[in-house]
């Protein structure tokens, strides 16, 4: 919420690619595919804040498994622009 400059209700139900910088979307898709294949992934990507500016975030993804099979994925992004 804070890093993107958007409230939670503005983000829920939106596709994750809407906040990833267009040039970095292929890399995010690759991370998603790997996550849904059972891998944990960590990537540094640019994202677009509510004011249209780009910032840098580290995305960490992990598969969600039920009964030994992947049923989804979890992703968390941390703003590292100032680091």
XYZ file of N, CA, C and O in Angstrom:
332
model
N 0.819 -1.199 0.000
C 0.000 0.000 0.000
C 0.856 1.254 0.000
O 0.699 2.100 -0.861
N 1.743 1.368 0.983
C 2.528 2.595 1.102
C 3.429 2.817 -0.105
O 3.495 3.908 -0.637
N 4.134 1.764 -0.532
C 5.062 1.907 -1.644
C 4.380 2.265 -2.944
O 4.892 3.047 -3.737
N 3.204 1.712 -3.161
C 2.480 1.978 -4.401
C 1.692 3.272 -4.361
O 1.275 3.783 -5.390
N 1.428 3.775 -3.154
C 0.629 4.973 -3.040
C -0.842 4.726 -3.334
O -1.572 5.637 -3.706
N -1.255 3.488 -3.177
C -2.658 3.113 -3.414
C -3.199 2.405 -2.192
O -2.502 1.638 -1.554
N -4.479 2.646 -1.907
C -5.119 1.954 -0.797
C -5.379 0.497 -1.165
O -5.466 0.151 -2.341
N -5.511 -0.317 -0.172
C -5.764 -1.743 -0.374
C -6.982 -1.974 -1.269
O -6.945 -2.791 -2.177
N -8.062 -1.235 -1.028
C -9.275 -1.439 -1.830
C -9.078 -1.054 -3.292
O -9.815 -1.493 -4.163
N -8.055 -0.242 -3.585
C -7.745 0.095 -4.972
C -6.939 -1.015 -5.651
O -6.873 -1.057 -6.878
N -6.337 -1.878 -4.853
C -5.496 -2.948 -5.393
C -6.216 -4.290 -5.495
O -5.955 -5.061 -6.416
N -7.112 -4.562 -4.570
C -7.808 -5.851 -4.545
C -8.612 -6.013 -5.831
O -9.337 -5.117 -6.253
N -8.427 -7.166 -6.458
C -9.154 -7.471 -7.676
C -8.479 -7.000 -8.952
O -8.942 -7.303 -10.045
N -7.381 -6.285 -8.830
C -6.642 -5.832 -10.012
C -5.539 -6.822 -10.326
O -4.999 -7.473 -9.444
N -5.208 -6.916 -11.588
C -4.156 -7.839 -12.001
C -2.799 -7.276 -11.591
O -2.545 -6.070 -11.721
N -1.913 -8.141 -11.116
C -0.618 -7.677 -10.609
C 0.201 -6.950 -11.665
O 0.999 -6.078 -11.344
N 0.020 -7.281 -12.928
C 0.826 -6.632 -13.961
C 0.502 -5.150 -14.106
O 1.312 -4.405 -14.663
N -0.642 -4.715 -13.594
C -1.004 -3.304 -13.702
C -0.056 -2.398 -12.931
O 0.025 -1.210 -13.230
N 0.649 -2.923 -11.955
C 1.565 -2.092 -11.171
C 3.035 -2.346 -11.510
O 3.898 -1.624 -11.036
N 3.309 -3.343 -12.335
C 4.689 -3.630 -12.744
C 5.015 -2.782 -13.973
O 4.210 -2.679 -14.894
N 6.190 -2.167 -13.988
C 6.613 -1.372 -15.143
C 6.564 -2.263 -16.384
O 6.956 -3.432 -16.342
N 6.079 -1.713 -17.478
C 5.862 -2.505 -18.688
C 7.101 -3.285 -19.128
O 7.006 -4.449 -19.513
N 8.271 -2.666 -19.048
C 9.505 -3.338 -19.473
C 9.851 -4.543 -18.603
O 10.549 -5.454 -19.051
N 9.356 -4.574 -17.367
C 9.675 -5.668 -16.447
C 8.592 -6.741 -16.382
O 8.741 -7.734 -15.676
N 7.497 -6.558 -17.104
C 6.406 -7.536 -17.050
C 6.810 -8.931 -17.512
O 6.410 -9.913 -16.880
N 7.600 -9.085 -18.590
C 8.002 -10.441 -18.975
C 8.748 -11.180 -17.856
O 8.541 -12.374 -17.637
N 9.591 -10.452 -17.146
C 10.333 -11.052 -16.038
C 9.388 -11.462 -14.901
O 9.567 -12.492 -14.264
N 8.348 -10.652 -14.670
C 7.371 -10.996 -13.639
C 6.573 -12.219 -14.046
O 6.292 -13.093 -13.224
N 6.212 -12.312 -15.335
C 5.493 -13.498 -15.819
C 6.347 -14.751 -15.647
O 5.856 -15.809 -15.258
N 7.647 -14.631 -15.945
C 8.547 -15.776 -15.781
C 8.593 -16.198 -14.310
O 8.569 -17.389 -14.001
N 8.625 -15.231 -13.409
C 8.619 -15.543 -11.973
C 7.324 -16.255 -11.588
O 7.345 -17.214 -10.805
N 6.210 -15.825 -12.156
C 4.930 -16.468 -11.868
C 4.924 -17.915 -12.345
O 4.511 -18.821 -11.613
N 5.390 -18.139 -13.554
C 5.438 -19.504 -14.095
C 6.314 -20.396 -13.222
O 5.935 -21.527 -12.887
N 7.467 -19.885 -12.830
C 8.362 -20.676 -11.970
C 7.725 -20.948 -10.615
O 7.856 -22.046 -10.067
N 7.022 -19.955 -10.067
C 6.347 -20.131 -8.784
C 5.279 -21.212 -8.880
O 5.188 -22.092 -8.017
N 4.484 -21.167 -9.938
C 3.423 -22.158 -10.108
C 3.971 -23.535 -10.460
O 3.245 -24.523 -10.417
N 5.276 -23.589 -10.780
C 5.954 -24.871 -10.994
C 6.577 -25.387 -9.702
O 7.231 -26.428 -9.700
N 6.425 -24.619 -8.611
C 6.898 -25.069 -7.314
C 8.141 -24.394 -6.781
O 8.643 -24.763 -5.723
N 8.655 -23.392 -7.477
C 9.882 -22.721 -7.041
C 9.581 -21.441 -6.257
O 8.584 -20.775 -6.510
N 10.479 -21.101 -5.353
C 10.470 -19.773 -4.743
C 11.336 -18.890 -5.632
O 12.374 -19.328 -6.127
N 10.900 -17.652 -5.850
C 11.608 -16.751 -6.758
C 11.784 -15.398 -6.070
O 10.914 -14.937 -5.338
N 12.919 -14.771 -6.346
C 13.188 -13.414 -5.847
C 13.715 -12.605 -7.022
O 14.656 -13.029 -7.704
N 13.094 -11.454 -7.275
C 13.465 -10.598 -8.396
C 13.404 -9.138 -7.985
O 12.570 -8.739 -7.193
N 14.277 -8.336 -8.579
C 14.199 -6.887 -8.424
C 13.521 -6.351 -9.676
O 13.969 -6.603 -10.794
N 12.418 -5.638 -9.478
C 11.623 -5.130 -10.591
C 11.237 -3.679 -10.353
O 11.172 -3.227 -9.219
N 10.935 -2.993 -11.433
C 10.403 -1.640 -11.322
C 8.882 -1.726 -11.284
O 8.276 -2.549 -11.964
N 8.291 -0.869 -10.477
C 6.836 -0.802 -10.422
C 6.394 0.646 -10.554
O 7.197 1.565 -10.418
N 5.113 0.828 -10.855
C 4.562 2.157 -11.092
C 3.701 2.556 -9.908
O 2.731 1.878 -9.565
N 4.073 3.662 -9.270
C 3.304 4.195 -8.138
C 2.055 4.904 -8.658
O 1.910 5.153 -9.851
N 1.150 5.232 -7.761
C -0.115 5.882 -8.130
C 0.102 7.197 -8.868
O -0.698 7.565 -9.731
N 1.190 7.905 -8.562
C 1.450 9.181 -9.227
C 2.130 9.018 -10.584
O 2.473 9.978 -11.250
N 2.342 7.749 -11.012
C 2.950 7.474 -12.313
C 4.456 7.329 -12.285
O 5.066 6.946 -13.275
N 5.085 7.625 -11.154
C 6.537 7.489 -11.051
C 6.917 6.019 -10.923
O 6.122 5.189 -10.493
N 8.140 5.693 -11.349
C 8.635 4.332 -11.207
C 9.514 4.231 -9.975
O 10.247 5.156 -9.643
N 9.427 3.099 -9.311
C 10.259 2.817 -8.145
C 10.771 1.385 -8.297
O 10.359 0.652 -9.192
N 11.665 1.004 -7.421
C 12.267 -0.330 -7.489
C 11.805 -1.144 -6.295
O 11.820 -0.680 -5.155
N 11.400 -2.366 -6.568
C 10.961 -3.256 -5.510
C 11.579 -4.637 -5.672
O 11.916 -5.040 -6.783
N 11.724 -5.325 -4.573
C 12.138 -6.723 -4.601
C 10.882 -7.557 -4.401
O 10.168 -7.387 -3.413
N 10.614 -8.418 -5.373
C 9.457 -9.297 -5.321
C 9.934 -10.682 -4.910
O 10.880 -11.219 -5.488
N 9.290 -11.233 -3.904
C 9.566 -12.600 -3.476
C 8.275 -13.382 -3.628
O 7.228 -12.945 -3.144
N 8.347 -14.504 -4.328
C 7.165 -15.328 -4.537
C 7.408 -16.726 -3.978
O 8.550 -17.176 -3.882
N 6.330 -17.388 -3.628
C 6.410 -18.758 -3.120
C 5.144 -19.504 -3.544
O 4.060 -18.923 -3.577
N 5.301 -20.780 -3.864
C 4.121 -21.558 -4.226
C 3.266 -21.871 -2.997
O 3.782 -21.996 -1.886
N 1.979 -21.966 -3.208
C 1.053 -22.436 -2.183
C 0.709 -23.874 -2.560
O 0.294 -24.125 -3.695
N 0.920 -24.787 -1.642
C 0.661 -26.194 -1.948
C -0.405 -26.771 -1.035
O -0.522 -26.377 0.129
N -1.183 -27.667 -1.590
C -2.184 -28.417 -0.841
C -2.066 -29.869 -1.261
O -2.072 -30.166 -2.460
N -1.932 -30.738 -0.287
C -1.794 -32.173 -0.564
C -0.693 -32.461 -1.576
O -0.836 -33.300 -2.461
N 0.408 -31.708 -1.472
C 1.575 -31.966 -2.309
C 1.512 -31.384 -3.712
O 2.437 -31.574 -4.493
N 0.469 -30.660 -4.053
C 0.433 -30.049 -5.384
C 0.231 -28.543 -5.262
O -0.405 -28.051 -4.338
N 0.813 -27.824 -6.209
C 0.740 -26.360 -6.208
C -0.667 -25.934 -6.612
O -1.171 -26.345 -7.657
N -1.288 -25.122 -5.759
C -2.640 -24.639 -6.036
C -2.694 -23.125 -6.219
O -3.746 -22.582 -6.520
N -1.564 -22.462 -6.031
C -1.523 -21.011 -6.186
C -0.158 -20.482 -5.830
O 0.800 -21.238 -5.674
N -0.070 -19.174 -5.711
C 1.194 -18.556 -5.365
C 0.967 -17.335 -4.496
O -0.117 -16.749 -4.488
N 1.992 -16.967 -3.773
C 1.970 -15.801 -2.906
C 3.133 -14.911 -3.313
O 4.242 -15.405 -3.523
N 2.880 -13.626 -3.444
C 3.946 -12.696 -3.794
C 3.937 -11.492 -2.879
O 2.873 -10.987 -2.515
N 5.121 -11.063 -2.488
C 5.277 -9.889 -1.633
C 6.318 -8.988 -2.286
O 7.363 -9.460 -2.730
N 6.024 -7.690 -2.326
C 6.979 -6.737 -2.891
C 7.406 -5.764 -1.803
O 6.575 -5.275 -1.031
N 8.706 -5.513 -1.742
C 9.262 -4.543 -0.783
C 9.969 -3.464 -1.548
O 10.785 -3.732 -2.424
N 9.656 -2.225 -1.251
C 10.273 -1.079 -1.923
C 11.727 -0.966 -1.480
O 12.020 -0.899 -0.295
N 12.630 -0.961 -2.458
C 14.056 -0.808 -2.161
C 14.639 0.391 -2.908
O 15.856 0.498 -3.069
N 13.785 1.296 -3.336
C 14.208 2.446 -4.125
C 15.292 3.246 -3.416
O 16.266 3.670 -4.036
N 15.165 3.435 -2.122
C 16.115 4.268 -1.375
C 17.319 3.479 -0.869
O 18.203 4.066 -0.256
N 17.357 2.204 -1.088
C 18.478 1.382 -0.571
C 19.640 1.355 -1.514
O 19.575 1.505 -2.671
